[in-house]
PDB file of C-alpha atoms in Angstrom:
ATOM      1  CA  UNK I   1      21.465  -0.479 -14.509  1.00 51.00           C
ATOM      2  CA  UNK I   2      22.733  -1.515 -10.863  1.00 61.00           C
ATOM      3  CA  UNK I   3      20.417  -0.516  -8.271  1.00 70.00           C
ATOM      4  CA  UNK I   4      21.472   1.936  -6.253  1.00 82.00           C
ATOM      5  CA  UNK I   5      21.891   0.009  -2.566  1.00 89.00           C
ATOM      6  CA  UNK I   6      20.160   2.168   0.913  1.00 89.00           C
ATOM      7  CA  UNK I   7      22.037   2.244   3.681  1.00 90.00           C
ATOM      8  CA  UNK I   8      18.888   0.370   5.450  1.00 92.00           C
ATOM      9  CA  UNK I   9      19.179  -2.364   3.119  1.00 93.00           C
ATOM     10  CA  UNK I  10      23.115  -2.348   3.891  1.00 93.00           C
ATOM     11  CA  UNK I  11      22.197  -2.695   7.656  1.00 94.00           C
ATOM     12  CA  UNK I  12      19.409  -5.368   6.872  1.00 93.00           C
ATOM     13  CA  UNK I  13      21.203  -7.233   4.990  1.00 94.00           C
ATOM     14  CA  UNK I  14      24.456  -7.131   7.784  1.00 93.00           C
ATOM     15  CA  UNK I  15      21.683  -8.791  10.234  1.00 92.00           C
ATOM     16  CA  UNK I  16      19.555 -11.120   7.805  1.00 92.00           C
ATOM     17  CA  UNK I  17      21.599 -10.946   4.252  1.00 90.00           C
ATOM     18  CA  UNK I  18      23.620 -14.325   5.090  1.00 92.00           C
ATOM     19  CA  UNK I  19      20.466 -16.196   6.283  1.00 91.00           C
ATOM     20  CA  UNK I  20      17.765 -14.939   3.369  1.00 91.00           C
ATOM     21  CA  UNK I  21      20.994 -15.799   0.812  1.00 91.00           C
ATOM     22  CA  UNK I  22      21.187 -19.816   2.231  1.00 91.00           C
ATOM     23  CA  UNK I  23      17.415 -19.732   2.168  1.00 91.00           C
ATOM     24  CA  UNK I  24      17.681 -18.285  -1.500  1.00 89.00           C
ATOM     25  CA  UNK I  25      19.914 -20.954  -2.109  1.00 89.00           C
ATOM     26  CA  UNK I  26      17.879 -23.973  -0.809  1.00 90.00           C
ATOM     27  CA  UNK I  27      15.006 -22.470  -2.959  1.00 88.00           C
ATOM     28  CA  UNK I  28      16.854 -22.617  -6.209  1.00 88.00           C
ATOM     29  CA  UNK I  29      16.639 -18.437  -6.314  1.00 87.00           C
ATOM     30  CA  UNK I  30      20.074 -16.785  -7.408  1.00 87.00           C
ATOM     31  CA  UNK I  31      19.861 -13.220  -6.257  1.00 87.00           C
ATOM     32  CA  UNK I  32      21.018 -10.813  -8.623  1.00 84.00           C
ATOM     33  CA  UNK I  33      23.386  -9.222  -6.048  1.00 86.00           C
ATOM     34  CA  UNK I  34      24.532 -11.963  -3.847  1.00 86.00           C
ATOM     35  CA  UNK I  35      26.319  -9.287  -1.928  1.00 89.00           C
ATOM     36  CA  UNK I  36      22.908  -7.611  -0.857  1.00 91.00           C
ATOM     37  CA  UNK I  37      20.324 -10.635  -1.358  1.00 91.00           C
ATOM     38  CA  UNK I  38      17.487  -8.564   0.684  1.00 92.00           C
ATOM     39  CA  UNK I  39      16.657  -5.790  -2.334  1.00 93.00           C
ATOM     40  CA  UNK I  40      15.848  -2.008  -1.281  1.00 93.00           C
ATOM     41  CA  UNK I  41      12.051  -2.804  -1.300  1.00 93.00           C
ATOM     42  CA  UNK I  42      12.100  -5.814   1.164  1.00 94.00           C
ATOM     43  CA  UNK I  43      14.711  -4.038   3.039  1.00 95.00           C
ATOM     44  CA  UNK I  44      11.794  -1.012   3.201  1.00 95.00           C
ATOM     45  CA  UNK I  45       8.996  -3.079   4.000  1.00 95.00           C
ATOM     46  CA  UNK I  46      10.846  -4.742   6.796  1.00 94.00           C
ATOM     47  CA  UNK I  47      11.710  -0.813   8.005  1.00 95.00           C
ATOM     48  CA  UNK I  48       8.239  -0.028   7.565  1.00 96.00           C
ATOM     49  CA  UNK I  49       6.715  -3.300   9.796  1.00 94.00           C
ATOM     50  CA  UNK I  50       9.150  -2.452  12.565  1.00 94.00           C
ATOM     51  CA  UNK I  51       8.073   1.125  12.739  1.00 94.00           C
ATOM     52  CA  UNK I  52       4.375   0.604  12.561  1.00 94.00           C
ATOM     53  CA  UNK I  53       5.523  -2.559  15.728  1.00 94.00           C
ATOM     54  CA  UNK I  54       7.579   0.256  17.631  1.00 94.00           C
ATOM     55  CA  UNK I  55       4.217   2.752  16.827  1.00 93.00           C
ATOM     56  CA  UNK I  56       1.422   0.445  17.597  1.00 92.00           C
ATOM     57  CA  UNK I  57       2.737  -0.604  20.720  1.00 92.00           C
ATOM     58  CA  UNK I  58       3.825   3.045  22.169  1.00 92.00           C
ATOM     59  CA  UNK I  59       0.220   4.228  21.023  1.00 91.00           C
ATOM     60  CA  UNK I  60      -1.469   1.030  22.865  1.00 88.00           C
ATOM     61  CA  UNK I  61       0.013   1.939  26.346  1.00 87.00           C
ATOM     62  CA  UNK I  62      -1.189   6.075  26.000  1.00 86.00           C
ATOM     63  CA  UNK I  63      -4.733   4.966  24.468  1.00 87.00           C
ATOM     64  CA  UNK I  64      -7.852   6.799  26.718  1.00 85.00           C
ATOM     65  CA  UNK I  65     -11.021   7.234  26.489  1.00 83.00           C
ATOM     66  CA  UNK I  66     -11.550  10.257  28.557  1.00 84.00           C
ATOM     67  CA  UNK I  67      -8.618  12.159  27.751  1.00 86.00           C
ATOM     68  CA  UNK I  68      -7.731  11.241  24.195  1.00 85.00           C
ATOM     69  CA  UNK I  69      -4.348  12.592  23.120  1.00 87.00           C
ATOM     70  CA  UNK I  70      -3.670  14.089  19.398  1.00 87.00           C
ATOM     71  CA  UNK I  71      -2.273  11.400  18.102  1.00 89.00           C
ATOM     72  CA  UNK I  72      -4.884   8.542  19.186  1.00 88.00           C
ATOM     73  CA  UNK I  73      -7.413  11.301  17.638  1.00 89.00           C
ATOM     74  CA  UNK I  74      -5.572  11.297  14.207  1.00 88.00           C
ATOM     75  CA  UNK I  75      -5.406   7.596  14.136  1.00 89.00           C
ATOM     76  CA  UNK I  76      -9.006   6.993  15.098  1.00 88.00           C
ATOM     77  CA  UNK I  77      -9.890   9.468  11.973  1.00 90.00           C
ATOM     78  CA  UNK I  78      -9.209   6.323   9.760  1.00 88.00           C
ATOM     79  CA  UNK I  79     -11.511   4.463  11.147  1.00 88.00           C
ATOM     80  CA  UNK I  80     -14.324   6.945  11.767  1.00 88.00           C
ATOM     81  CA  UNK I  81     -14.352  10.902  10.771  1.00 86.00           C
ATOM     82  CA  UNK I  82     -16.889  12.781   9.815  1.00 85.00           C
ATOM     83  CA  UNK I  83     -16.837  12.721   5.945  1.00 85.00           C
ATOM     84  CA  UNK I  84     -17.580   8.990   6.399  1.00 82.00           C
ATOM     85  CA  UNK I  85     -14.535   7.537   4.732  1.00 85.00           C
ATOM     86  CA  UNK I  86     -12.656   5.751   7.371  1.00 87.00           C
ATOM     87  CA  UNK I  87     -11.840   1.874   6.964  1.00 89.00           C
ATOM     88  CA  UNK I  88     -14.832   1.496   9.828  1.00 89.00           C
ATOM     89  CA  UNK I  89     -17.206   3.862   7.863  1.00 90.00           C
ATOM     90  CA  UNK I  90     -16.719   2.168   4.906  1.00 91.00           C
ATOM     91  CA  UNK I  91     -17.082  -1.379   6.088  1.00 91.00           C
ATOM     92  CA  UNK I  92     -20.677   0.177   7.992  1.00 90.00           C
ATOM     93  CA  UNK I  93     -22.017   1.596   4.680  1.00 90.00           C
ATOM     94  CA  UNK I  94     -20.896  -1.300   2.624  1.00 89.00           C
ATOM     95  CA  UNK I  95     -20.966  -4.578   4.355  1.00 89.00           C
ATOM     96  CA  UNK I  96     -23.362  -3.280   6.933  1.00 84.00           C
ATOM     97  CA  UNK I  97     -23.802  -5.431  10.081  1.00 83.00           C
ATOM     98  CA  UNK I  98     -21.674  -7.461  10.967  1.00 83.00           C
ATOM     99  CA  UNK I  99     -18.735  -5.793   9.073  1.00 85.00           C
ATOM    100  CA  UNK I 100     -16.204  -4.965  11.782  1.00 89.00           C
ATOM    101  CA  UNK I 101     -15.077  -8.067  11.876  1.00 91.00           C
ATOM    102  CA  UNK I 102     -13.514  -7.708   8.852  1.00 93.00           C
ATOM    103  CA  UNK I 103     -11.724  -4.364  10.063  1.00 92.00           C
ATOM    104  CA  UNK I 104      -8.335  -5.934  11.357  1.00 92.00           C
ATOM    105  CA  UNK I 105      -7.237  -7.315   8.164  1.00 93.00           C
ATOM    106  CA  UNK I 106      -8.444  -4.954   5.573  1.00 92.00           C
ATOM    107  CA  UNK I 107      -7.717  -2.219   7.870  1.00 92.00           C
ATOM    108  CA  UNK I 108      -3.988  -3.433   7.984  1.00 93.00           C
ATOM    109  CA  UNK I 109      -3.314  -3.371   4.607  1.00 94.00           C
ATOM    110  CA  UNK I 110      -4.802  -0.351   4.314  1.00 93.00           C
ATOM    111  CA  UNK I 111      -2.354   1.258   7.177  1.00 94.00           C
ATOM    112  CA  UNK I 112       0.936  -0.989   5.146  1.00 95.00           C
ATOM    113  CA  UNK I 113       0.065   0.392   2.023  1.00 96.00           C
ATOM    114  CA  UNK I 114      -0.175   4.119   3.719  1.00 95.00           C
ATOM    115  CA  UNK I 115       3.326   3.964   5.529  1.00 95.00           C
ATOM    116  CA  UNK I 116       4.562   2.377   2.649  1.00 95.00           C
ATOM    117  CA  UNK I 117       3.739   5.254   0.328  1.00 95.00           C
ATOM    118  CA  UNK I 118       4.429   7.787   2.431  1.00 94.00           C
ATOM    119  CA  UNK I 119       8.040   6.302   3.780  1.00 93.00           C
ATOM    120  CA  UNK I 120       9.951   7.819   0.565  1.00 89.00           C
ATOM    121  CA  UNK I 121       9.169  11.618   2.095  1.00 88.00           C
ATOM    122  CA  UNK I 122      12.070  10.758   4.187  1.00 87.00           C
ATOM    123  CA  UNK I 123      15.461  11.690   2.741  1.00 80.00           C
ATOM    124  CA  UNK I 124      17.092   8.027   2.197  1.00 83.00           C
ATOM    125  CA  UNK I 125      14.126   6.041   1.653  1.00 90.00           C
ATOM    126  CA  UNK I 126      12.452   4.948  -1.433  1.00 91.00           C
ATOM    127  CA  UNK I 127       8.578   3.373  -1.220  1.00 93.00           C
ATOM    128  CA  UNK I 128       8.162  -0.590  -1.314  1.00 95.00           C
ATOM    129  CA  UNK I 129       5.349  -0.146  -3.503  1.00 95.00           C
ATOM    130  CA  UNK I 130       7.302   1.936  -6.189  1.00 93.00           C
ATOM    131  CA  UNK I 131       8.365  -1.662  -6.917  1.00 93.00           C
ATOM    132  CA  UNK I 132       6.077  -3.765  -9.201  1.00 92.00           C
ATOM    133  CA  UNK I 133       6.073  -7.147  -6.851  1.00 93.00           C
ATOM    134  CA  UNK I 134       4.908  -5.258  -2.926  1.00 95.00           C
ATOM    135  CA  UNK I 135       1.764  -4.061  -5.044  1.00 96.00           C
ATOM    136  CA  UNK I 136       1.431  -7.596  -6.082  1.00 95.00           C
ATOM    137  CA  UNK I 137       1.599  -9.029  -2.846  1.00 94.00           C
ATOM    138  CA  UNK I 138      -0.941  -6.797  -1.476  1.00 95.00           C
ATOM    139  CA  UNK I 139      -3.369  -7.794  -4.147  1.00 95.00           C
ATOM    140  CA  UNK I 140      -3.091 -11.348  -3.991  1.00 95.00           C
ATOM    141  CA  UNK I 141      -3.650 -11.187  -0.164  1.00 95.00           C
ATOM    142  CA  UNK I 142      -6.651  -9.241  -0.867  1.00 95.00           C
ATOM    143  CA  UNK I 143      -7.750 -12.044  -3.276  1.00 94.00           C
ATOM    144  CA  UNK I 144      -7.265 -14.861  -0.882  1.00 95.00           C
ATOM    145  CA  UNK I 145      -8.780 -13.085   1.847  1.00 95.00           C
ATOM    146  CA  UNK I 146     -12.227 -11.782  -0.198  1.00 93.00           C
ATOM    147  CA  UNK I 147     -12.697 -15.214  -1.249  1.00 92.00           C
ATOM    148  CA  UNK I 148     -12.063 -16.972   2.042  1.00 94.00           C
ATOM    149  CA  UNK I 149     -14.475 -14.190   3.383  1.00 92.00           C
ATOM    150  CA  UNK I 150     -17.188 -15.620   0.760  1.00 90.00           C
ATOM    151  CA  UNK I 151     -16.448 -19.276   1.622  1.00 91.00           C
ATOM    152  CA  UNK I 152     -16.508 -18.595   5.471  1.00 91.00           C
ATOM    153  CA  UNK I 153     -20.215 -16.521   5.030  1.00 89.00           C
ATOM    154  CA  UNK I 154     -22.149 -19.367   2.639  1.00 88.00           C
ATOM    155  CA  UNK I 155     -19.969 -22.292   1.846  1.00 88.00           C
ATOM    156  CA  UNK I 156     -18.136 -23.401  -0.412  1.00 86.00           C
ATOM    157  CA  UNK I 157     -21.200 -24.110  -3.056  1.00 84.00           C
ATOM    158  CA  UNK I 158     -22.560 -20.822  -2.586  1.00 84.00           C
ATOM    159  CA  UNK I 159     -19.723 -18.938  -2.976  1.00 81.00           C
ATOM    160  CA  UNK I 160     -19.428 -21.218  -6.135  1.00 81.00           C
ATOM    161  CA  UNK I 161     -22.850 -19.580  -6.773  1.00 81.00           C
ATOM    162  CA  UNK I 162     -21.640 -16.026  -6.611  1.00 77.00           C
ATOM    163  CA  UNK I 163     -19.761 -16.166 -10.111  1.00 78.00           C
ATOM    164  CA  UNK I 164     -23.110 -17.684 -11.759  1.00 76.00           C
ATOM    165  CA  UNK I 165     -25.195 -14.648 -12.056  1.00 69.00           C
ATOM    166  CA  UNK I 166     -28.387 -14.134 -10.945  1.00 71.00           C
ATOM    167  CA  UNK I 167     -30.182 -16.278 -14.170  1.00 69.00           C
ATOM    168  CA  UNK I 168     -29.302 -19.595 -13.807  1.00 67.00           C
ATOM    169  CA  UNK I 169     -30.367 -20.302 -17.734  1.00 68.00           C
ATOM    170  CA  UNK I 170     -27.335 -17.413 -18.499  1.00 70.00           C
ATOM    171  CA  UNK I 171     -24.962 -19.128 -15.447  1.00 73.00           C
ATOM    172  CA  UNK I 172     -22.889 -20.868 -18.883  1.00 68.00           C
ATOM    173  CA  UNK I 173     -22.390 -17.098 -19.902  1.00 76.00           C
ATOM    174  CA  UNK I 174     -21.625 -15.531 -16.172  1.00 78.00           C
ATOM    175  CA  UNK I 175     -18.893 -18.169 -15.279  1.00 78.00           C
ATOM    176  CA  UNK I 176     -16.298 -17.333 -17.846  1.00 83.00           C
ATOM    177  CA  UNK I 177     -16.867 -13.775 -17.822  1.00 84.00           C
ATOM    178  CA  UNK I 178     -16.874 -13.668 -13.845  1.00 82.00           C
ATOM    179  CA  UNK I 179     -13.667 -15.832 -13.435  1.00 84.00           C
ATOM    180  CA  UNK I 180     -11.750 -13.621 -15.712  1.00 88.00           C
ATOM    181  CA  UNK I 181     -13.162 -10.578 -14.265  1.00 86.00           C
ATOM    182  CA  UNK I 182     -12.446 -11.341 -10.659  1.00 86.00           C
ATOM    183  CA  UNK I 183      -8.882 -12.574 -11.501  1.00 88.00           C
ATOM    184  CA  UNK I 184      -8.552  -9.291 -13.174  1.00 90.00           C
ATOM    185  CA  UNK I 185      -8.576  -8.031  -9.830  1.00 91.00           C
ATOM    186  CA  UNK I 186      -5.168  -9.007  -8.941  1.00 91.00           C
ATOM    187  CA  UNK I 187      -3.715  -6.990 -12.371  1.00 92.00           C
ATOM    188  CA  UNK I 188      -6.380  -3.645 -11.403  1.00 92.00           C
ATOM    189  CA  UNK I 189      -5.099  -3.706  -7.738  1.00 93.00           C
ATOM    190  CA  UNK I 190      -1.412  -4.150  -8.335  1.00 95.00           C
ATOM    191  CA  UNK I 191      -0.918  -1.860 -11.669  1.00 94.00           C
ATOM    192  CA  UNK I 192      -3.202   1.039  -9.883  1.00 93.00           C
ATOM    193  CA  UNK I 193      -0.962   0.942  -6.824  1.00 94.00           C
ATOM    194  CA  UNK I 194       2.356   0.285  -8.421  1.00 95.00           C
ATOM    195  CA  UNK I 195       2.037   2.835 -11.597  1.00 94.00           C
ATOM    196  CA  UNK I 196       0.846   5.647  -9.699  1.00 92.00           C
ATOM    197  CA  UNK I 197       3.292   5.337  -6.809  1.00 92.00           C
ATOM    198  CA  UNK I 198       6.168   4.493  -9.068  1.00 91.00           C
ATOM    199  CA  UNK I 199       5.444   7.351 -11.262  1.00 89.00           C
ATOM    200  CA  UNK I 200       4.975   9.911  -8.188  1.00 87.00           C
ATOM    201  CA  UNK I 201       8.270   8.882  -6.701  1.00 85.00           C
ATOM    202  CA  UNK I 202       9.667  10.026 -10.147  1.00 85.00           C
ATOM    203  CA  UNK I 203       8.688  12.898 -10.852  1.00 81.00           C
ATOM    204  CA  UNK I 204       8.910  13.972  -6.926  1.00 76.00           C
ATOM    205  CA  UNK I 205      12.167  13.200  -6.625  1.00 76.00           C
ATOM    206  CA  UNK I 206      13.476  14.555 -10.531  1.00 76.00           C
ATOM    207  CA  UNK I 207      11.829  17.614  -9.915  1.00 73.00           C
ATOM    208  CA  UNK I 208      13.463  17.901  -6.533  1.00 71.00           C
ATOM    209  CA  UNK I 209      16.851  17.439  -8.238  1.00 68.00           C
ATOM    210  CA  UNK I 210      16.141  19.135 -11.149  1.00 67.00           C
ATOM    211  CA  UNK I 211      14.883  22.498  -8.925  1.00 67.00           C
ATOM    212  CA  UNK I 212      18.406  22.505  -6.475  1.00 63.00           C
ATOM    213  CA  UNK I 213      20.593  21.900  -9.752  1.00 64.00           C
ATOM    214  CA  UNK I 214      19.201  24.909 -11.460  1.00 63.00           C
ATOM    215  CA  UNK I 215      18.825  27.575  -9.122  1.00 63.00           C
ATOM    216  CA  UNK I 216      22.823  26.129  -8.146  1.00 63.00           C
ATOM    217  CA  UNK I 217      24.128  26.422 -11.734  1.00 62.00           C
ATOM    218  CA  UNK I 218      21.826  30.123 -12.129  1.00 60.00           C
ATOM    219  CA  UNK I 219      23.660  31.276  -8.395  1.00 58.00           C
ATOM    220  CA  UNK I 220      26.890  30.669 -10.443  1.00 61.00           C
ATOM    221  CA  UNK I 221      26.794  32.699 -12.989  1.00 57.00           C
ATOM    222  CA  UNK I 222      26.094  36.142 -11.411  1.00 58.00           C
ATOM    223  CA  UNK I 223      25.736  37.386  -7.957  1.00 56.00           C
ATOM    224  CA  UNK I 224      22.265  38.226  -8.551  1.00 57.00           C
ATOM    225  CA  UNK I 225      21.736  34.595  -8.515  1.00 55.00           C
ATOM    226  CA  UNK I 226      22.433  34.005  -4.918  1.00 55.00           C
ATOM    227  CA  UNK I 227      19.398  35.560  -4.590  1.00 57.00           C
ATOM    228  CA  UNK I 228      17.265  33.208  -6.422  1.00 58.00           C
ATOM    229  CA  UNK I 229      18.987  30.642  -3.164  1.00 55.00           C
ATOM    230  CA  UNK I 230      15.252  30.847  -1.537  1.00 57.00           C
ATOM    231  CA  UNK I 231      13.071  29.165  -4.507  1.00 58.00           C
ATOM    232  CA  UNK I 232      14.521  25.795  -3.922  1.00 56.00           C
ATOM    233  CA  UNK I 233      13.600  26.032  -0.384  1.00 57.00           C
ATOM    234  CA  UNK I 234       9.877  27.475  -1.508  1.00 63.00           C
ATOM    235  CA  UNK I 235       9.535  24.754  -4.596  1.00 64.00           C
ATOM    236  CA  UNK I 236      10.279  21.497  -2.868  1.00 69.00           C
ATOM    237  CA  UNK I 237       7.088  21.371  -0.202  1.00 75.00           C
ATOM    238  CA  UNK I 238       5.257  21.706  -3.587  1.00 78.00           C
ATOM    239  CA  UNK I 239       6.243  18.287  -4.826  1.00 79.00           C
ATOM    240  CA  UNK I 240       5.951  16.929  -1.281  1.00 83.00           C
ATOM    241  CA  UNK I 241       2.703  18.020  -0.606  1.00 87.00           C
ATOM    242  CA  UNK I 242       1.775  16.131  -4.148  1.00 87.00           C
ATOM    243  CA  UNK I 243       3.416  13.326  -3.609  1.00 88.00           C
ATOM    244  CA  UNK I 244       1.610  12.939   0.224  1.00 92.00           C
ATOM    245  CA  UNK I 245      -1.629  13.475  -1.774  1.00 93.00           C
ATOM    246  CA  UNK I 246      -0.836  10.702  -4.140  1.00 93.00           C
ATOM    247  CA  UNK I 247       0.188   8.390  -1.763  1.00 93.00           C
ATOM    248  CA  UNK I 248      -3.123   9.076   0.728  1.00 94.00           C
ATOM    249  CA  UNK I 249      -5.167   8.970  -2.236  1.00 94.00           C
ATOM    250  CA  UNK I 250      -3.777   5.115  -3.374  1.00 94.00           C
ATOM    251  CA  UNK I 251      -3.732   4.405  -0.190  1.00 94.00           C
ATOM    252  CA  UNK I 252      -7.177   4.986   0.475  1.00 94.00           C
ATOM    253  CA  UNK I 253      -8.033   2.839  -3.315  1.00 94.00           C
ATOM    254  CA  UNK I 254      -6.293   0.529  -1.964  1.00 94.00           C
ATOM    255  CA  UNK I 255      -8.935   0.604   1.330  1.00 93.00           C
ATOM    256  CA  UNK I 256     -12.079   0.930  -0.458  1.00 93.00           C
ATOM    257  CA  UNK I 257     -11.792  -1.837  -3.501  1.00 94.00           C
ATOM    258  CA  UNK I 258     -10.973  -4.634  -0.932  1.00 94.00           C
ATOM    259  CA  UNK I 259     -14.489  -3.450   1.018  1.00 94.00           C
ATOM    260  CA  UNK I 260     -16.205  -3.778  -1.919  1.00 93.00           C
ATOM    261  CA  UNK I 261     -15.191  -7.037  -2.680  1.00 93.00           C
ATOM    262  CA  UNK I 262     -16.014  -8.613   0.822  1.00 93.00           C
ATOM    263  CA  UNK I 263     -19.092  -6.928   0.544  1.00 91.00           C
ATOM    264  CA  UNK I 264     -20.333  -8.250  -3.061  1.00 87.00           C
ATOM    265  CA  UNK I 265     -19.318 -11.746  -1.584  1.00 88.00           C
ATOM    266  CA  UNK I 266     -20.714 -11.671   1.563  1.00 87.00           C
ATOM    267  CA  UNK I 267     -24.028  -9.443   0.624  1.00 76.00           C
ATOM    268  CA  UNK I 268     -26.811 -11.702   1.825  1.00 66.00           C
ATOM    269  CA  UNK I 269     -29.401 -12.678  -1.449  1.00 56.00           C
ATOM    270  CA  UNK I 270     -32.669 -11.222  -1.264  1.00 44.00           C
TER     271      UNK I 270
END
């Protein structure tokens, strides 16, 4: 089935489609509509980096200390609020000192995989990581980055000495089973984000269309039903409010697993 084509991947791909298809090209990549090379989720997640640009930058001109407006107060909650599970909270409790250094990365992809969820409230706009390879992405710059972390902290060798347990005479053992279960992290990471978003943005928008499509067919048959005209205005938030939990709640996943991995592999020994 042809995907359906945004109109913000029709207006990416008037400004970039020509150059991403000769790139394509030199790379040996056939696009499976050469008409719109840049698909609906790379056309999102280039929508979604110029917002958070446009945001970031507004928000970094109007940022106080003494007088702190709404806005900087919501956005400092992700770092540090009270029930302790900001990106800055969590790097504290985990990693302990030393730990804000790791806050710009992991605290970006934490914000990329937020905005990303959420984008598809908007009428028009689907989520990047309802689409198998963004979740991917995500996870294998999470891997790169946890294991540079490790290198960076005690060498190559002793990050080498992480995946060999504690016992050196069981280190044979711990190697296999701690290579596979690390690169399992990249399949956890991506299927978690992907299935759960994919799924959300399903059933949020079938139920939507399923709830106008009814209460239009039952406003049909009588004049009684022109009554019933309110419940799809009362039903919708429903599935909005769900699918806003859902994609806070990934998002959030998405936050903490990456902390705990720079903190197993950056934990000093004892």
């Amino acid at each position: 089935m042809e995907e359906h084509i945004l109109g913000i991947t029709r207006l990416v791909n008037a400004v970039l489609g020509r150059p991403a298809l000769v790139l394509l090209n030199l790379l040996h990549v056939h696009p499976s509509n050469p008409e719109y090379p840049i698909p609906n989720h790379i056309a999102m997640e280039f929508l979604v980096f110029a917002l958070a640009i446009v945001f970031f930058l507004w928000l970094k001109n109007r940022l106080s200390v003494e007088n702190p407006s709404g806005i900087q107060q919501v956005m400092e909650m992700l770092l540090r609020n009270p029930i302790g599970v900001g990106a800055q909270d969590l790097l504290d409790d985990l990693v302990g000192h030393g730990g804000e250094k790791y806050l710009p990365m992991l605290g970006s992809i934490g914000i990329f995989v937020l905005l990303c969820n959420l984008i598809s409230v908007i009428p028009g706009f689907t989520s990047p990581t309802a689409t198998s390879s963004v979740p991917l992405g995500c996870a294998a710059t999470v891997f790169l980055y946890y294991n540079l972390a490790g290198i960076r902290k005690k060498g190559a060798l002793g990050h080498a000495k992480h995946f060999l347990g504690p016992v050196w005479w069981l280190s044979w053992l711990m190697l296999p089973i701690e290579i596979v279960s690390n690169a399992s992290r990249l399949l956890s990471l991506t299927v978690r984000l992907w299935v759960n978003m994919l799924v959300s943005e399903l059933l949020y928008t079938l139920f939507l269309g399923l709830t106008v499509a009814l209460f239009v067919f039952v406003g049909k048959l009588s004049a009684f039903g022109y009554a019933t005209g309110v419940v799809p205005l009362a039903v919708p938030p429903i599935f909005i409010l769900l699918h806003i939990f859902v994609a806070v709640l990934q998002a959030f996943v998405f936050t903490i697993l990456p902390v705990m991995y720079v903190s197993a592999v950056v934990a000093d020994e004892h």
